Coordinates of C-alpha atoms in Angstrom, one line a residue:
X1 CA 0.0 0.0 0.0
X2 CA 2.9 2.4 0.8
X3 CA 4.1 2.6 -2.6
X4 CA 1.1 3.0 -4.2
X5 CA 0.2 6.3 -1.7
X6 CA 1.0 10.4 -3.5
X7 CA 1.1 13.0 -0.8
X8 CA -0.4 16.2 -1.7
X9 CA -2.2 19.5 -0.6
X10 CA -1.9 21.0 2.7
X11 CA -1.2 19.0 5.2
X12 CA -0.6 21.5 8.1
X13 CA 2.1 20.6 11.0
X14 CA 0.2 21.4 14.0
X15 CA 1.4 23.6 17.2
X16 CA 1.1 21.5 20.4
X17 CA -0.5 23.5 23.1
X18 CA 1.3 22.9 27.1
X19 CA -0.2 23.9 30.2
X20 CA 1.5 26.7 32.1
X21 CA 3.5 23.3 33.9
X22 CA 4.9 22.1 30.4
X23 CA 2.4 19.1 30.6
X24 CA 0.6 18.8 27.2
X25 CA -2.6 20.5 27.2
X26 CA -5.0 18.2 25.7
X27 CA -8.3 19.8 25.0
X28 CA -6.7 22.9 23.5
X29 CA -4.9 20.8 21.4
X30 CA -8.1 18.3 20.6
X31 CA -9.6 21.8 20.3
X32 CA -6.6 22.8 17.5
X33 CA -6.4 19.3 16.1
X34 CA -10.0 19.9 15.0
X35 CA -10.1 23.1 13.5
X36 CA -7.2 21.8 11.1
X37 CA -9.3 18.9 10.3
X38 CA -12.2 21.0 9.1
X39 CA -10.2 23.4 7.3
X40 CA -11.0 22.7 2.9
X41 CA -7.9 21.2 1.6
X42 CA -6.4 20.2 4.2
X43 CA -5.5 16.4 2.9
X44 CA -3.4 15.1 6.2
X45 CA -2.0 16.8 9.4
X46 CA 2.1 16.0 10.5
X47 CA 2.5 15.8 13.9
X48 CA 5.6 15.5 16.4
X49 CA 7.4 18.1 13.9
X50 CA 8.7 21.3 14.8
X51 CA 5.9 23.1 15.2
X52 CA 5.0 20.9 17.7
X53 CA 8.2 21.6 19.7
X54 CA 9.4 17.9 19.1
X55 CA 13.0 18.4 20.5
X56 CA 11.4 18.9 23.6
X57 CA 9.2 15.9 23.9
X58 CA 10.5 13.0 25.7
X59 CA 9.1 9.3 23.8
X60 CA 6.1 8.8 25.8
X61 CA 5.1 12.3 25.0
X62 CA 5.4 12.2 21.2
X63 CA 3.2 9.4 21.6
X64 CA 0.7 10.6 23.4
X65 CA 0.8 13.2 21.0
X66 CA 0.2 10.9 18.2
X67 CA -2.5 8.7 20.0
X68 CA -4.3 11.9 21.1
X69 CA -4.3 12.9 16.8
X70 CA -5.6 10.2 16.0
X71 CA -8.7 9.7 18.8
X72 CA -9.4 13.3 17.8
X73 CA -9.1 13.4 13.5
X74 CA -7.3 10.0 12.6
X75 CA -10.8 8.9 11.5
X76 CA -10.6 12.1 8.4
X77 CA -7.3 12.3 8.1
X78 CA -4.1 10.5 7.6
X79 CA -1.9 11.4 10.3
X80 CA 2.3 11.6 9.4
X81 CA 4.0 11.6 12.5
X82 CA 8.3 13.1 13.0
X83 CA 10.7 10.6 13.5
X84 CA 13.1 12.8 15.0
X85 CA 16.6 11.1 16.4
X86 CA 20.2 11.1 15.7
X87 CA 20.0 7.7 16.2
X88 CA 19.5 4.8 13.0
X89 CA 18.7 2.2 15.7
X90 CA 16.2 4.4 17.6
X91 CA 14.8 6.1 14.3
X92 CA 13.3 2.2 13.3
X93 CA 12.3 1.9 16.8
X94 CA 10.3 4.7 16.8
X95 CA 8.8 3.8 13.2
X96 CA 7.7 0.7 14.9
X97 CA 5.7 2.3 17.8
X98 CA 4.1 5.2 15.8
X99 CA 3.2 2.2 13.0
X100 CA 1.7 0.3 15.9
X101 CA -0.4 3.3 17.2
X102 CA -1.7 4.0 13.8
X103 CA 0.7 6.5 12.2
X104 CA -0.5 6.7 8.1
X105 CA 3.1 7.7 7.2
X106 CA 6.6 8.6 8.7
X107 CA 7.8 12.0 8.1
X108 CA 11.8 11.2 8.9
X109 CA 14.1 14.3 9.9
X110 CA 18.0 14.3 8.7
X111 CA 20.4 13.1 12.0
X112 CA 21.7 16.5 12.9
X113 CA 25.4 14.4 13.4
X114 CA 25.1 15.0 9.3
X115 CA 26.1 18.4 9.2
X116 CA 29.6 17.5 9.9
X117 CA 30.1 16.2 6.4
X118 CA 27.5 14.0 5.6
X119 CA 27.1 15.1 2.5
X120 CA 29.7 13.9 1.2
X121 CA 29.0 10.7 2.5
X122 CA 25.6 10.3 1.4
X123 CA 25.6 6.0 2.0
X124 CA 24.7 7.6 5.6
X125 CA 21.5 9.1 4.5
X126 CA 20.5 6.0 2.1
X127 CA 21.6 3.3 4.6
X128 CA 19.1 5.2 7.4
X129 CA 16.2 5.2 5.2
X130 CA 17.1 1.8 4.3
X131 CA 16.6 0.3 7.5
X132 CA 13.4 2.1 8.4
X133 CA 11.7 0.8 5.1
X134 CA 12.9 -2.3 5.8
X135 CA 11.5 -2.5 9.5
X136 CA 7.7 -0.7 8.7
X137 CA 5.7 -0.7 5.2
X138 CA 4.9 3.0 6.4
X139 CA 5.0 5.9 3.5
X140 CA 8.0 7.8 4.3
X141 CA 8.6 11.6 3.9
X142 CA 12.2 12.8 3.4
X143 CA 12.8 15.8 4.7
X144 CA 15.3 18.3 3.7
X145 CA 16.8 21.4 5.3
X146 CA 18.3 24.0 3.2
X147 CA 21.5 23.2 2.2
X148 CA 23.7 25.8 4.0
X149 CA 22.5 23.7 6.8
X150 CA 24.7 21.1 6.3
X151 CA 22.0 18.4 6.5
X152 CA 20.3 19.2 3.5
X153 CA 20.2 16.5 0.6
X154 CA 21.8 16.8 -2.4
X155 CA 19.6 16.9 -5.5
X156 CA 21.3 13.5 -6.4
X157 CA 21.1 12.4 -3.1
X158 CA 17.4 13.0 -3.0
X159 CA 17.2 11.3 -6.3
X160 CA 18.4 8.2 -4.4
X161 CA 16.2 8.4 -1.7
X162 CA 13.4 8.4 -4.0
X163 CA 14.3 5.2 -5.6
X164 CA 13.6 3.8 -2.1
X165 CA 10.2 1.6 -2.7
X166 CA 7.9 3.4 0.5
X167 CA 9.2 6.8 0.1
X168 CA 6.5 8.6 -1.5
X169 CA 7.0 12.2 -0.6
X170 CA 10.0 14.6 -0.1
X171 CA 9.1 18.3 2.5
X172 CA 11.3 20.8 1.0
X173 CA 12.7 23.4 3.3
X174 CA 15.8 24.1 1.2
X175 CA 14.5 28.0 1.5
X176 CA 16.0 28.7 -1.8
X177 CA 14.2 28.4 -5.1
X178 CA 17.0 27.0 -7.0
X179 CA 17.7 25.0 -4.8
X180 CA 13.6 23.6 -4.7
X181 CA 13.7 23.8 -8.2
X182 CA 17.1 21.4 -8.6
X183 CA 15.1 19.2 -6.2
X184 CA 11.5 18.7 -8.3
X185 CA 13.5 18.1 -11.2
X186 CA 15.8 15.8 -9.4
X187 CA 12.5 14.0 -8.0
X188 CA 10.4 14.0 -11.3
X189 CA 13.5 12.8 -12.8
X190 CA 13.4 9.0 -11.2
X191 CA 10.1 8.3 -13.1
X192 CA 8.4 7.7 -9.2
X193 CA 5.4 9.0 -8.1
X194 CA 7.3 11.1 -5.1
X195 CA 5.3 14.1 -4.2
X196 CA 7.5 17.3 -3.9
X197 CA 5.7 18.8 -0.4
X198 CA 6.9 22.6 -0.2
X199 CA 8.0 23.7 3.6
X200 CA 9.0 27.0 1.7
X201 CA 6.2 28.8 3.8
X202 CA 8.1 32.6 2.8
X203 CA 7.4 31.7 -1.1
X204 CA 4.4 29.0 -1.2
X205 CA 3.0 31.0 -4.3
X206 CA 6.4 30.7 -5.8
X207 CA 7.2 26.9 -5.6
X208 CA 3.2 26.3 -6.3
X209 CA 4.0 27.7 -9.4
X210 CA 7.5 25.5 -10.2
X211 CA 5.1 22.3 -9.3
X212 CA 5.1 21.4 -6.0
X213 CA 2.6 18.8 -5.0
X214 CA 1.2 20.8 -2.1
X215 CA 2.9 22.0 1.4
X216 CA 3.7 21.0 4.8
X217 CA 4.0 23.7 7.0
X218 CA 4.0 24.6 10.9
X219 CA 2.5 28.1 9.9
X220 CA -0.6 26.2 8.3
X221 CA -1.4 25.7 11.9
X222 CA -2.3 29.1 11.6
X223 CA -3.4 29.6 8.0
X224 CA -4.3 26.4 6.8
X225 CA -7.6 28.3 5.0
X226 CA -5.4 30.3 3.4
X227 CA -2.8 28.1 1.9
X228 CA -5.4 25.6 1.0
X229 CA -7.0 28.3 -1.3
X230 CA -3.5 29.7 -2.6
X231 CA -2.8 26.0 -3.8
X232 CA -6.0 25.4 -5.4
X233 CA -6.0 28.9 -6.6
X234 CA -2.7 27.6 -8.8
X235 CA -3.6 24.5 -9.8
X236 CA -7.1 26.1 -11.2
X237 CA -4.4 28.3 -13.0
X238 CA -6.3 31.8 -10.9
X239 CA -3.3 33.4 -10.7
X240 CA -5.0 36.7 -10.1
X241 CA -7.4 35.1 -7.0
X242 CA -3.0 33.4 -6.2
X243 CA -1.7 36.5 -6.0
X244 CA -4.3 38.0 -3.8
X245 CA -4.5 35.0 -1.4
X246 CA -0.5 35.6 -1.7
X247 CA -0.5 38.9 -0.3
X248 CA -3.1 38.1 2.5
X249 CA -0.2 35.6 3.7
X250 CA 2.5 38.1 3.3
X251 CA 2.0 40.1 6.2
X252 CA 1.8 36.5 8.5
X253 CA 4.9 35.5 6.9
X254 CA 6.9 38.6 7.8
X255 CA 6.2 38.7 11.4
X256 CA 6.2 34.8 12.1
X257 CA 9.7 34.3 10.2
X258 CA 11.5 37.9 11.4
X259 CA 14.6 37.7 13.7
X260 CA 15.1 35.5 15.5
X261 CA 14.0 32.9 13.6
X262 CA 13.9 30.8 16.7
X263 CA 10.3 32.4 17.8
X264 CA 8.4 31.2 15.1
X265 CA 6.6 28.8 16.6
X266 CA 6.3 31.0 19.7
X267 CA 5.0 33.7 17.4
X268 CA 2.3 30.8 15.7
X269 CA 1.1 29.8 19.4
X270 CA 0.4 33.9 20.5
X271 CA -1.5 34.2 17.0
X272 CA -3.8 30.7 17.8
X273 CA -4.2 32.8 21.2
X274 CA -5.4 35.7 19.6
X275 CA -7.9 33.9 17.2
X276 CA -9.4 32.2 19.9
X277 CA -8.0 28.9 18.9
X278 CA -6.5 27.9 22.5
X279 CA -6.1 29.1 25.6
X280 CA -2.5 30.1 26.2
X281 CA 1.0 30.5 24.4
X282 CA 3.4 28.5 26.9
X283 CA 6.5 27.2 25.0
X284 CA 9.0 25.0 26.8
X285 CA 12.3 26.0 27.8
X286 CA 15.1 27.0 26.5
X287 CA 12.3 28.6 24.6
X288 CA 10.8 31.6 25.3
X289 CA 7.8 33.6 25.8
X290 CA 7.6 37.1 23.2
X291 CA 6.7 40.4 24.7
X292 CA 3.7 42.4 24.9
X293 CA 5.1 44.6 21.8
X294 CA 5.5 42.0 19.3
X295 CA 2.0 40.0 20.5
X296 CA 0.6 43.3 18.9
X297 CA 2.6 43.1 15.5
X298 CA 1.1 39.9 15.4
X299 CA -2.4 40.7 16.3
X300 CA -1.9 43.8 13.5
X301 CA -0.6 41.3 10.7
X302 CA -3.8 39.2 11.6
X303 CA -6.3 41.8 11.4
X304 CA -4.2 42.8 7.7
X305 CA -4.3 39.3 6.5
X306 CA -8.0 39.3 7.2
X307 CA -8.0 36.7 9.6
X308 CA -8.8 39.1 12.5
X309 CA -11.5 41.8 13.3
X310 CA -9.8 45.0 14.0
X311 CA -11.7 45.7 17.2
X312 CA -11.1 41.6 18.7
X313 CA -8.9 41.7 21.7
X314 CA -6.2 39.2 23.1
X315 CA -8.0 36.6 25.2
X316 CA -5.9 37.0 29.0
X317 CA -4.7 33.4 30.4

């Protein structure tokens, strides 16, 4: 079944609301979990990414995360859940648990040990794949980083990757539109049906346009409305209805992606806050909570990307 599954759409990476003890809060995040569901276009949800602050979940937390998706949505959606590790060993051991919970598909990050030359040895990045296809007939996402990261892919690389029988879908963060372009043509190149997913949330318009497949991104826990209607707005070839659905994401973009980049997520949890989506911003350390100032940039670029009455106040928690 794996083989034969194509990722596309928007497939939001949800936030994951904590209580002000760092505990996950669960009905804010039943409460998120189902507003994503119900969103039009929205084809699957990842969770356990970074948007959901994964670094910072211990294994019985990510899944709790996951069963908690899946009581709530699993029954609409497919649910892709982060296999996030350093280690090859523990990377098939968590493919195992989140297959036996009920995970659709794996979304598999890069072993951050790979920025230290990994690239040039890129039997590492095959050999890690290999063995989690080999221990679960999950659909696997690749994901790549940009490539001044160090742990990005190499268009050949990715190539390779794609070759592998259950991969079915590559999330491009690359961040550069060269560099997504090398990619797509590195992926439509192998003759596979391997979706090109764009995480290049500052220029969804833009690799819409080269071909992507559809997005994942932690800022569709936000917006999902919005980039569900800018992608079907380009594949109905509307690129004036595009371009206008473009610029309601603009402002959004700017204040969740400004210095430090670090805060995004922060910045994504005050905005849910102000929408009346959950409760309360809490982020876990070393993160940290945003100031009063920048809570009303973002509750100005809400009300300019239409997603906010002017006169709607911050809910106090």
């Amino acid at each position: 079944m794996a083989n034969q599954l194509r990722f596309s759409g928007t497939m939001p990476a949800n936030l994951l609301p904590f209580l002000p003890d760092y505990s996950i809060d669960e009905p804010n995040y039943r409460r998120h979990l189902a507003w994503l569901a119900a969103v039009p276009g929205v084809t699957g949800i990842v969770c356990n990414g970074h948007a959901a602050e994964v670094s910072s979940l211990d294994r019985a937390e990510r899944c709790r995360a996951l069963e908690i998706a899946l009581d709530e949505v699993g029954d609409r959606l497919p649910l892709i859940t982060g296999i996030y590790t350093d280690n090859t060993l523990e990377a098939v051991a968590l493919a195992r648990e989140a297959k036996s919970i009920g995970a659709a598909g794996l979304l598999v990050f890069p072993p951050t040990l790979f920025m230290w030359g990994a690239q040039l040895r890129p039997e590492m990045a095959l050999s890690h794949f290999r063995a989690i296809a080999k221990a679960v007939d999950l659909p696997l996402v690749v994901f790549e980083y940009p490539p001044a990261s160090g742990i990005g892919y190499s268009p050949d690389t990715l190539a390779e990757l794609a070759r592998i029988e259950t991969v079915v879908a590559v999330k491009d963060w690359s961040n550069d539109m060269v560099a997504l372009e090398r990619n797509l043509r590195a992926l439509r190149g192998t003759g596979r049906p391997v979706a090109l997913l764009s995480s290049y949330t500052m220029s969804l318009l833009g690799s819409f346009l080269l071909g992507a497949d559809g997005s994942i991104s932690g800022m569709g826990s936000v917006a999902a409305d919005l980039q569900a209607e800018l992608f079907a707005a380009v594949q109905a070839q509307d690129l004036e209805r595009a371009r206008t659905l473009n610029d309601r994401l603009e402002p959004l973009v700017r204040v969740f992606y400004a210095p430090p980049f670090v805060d995004m997520h922060n910045r994504m949890k005050e905005a849910l806050v102000l929408l009346g989506r959950i409760e309360r911003a809490v982020v876990r350390p070393p993160l940290q909570p945003i100031g009063a100032a920048e809570r009303e940039t973002i509750r100005h670029a809400l009300v300019e990307a239409g997603l906010l009455s002017p006169q709607r106040t911050r809910k106090v928690s």
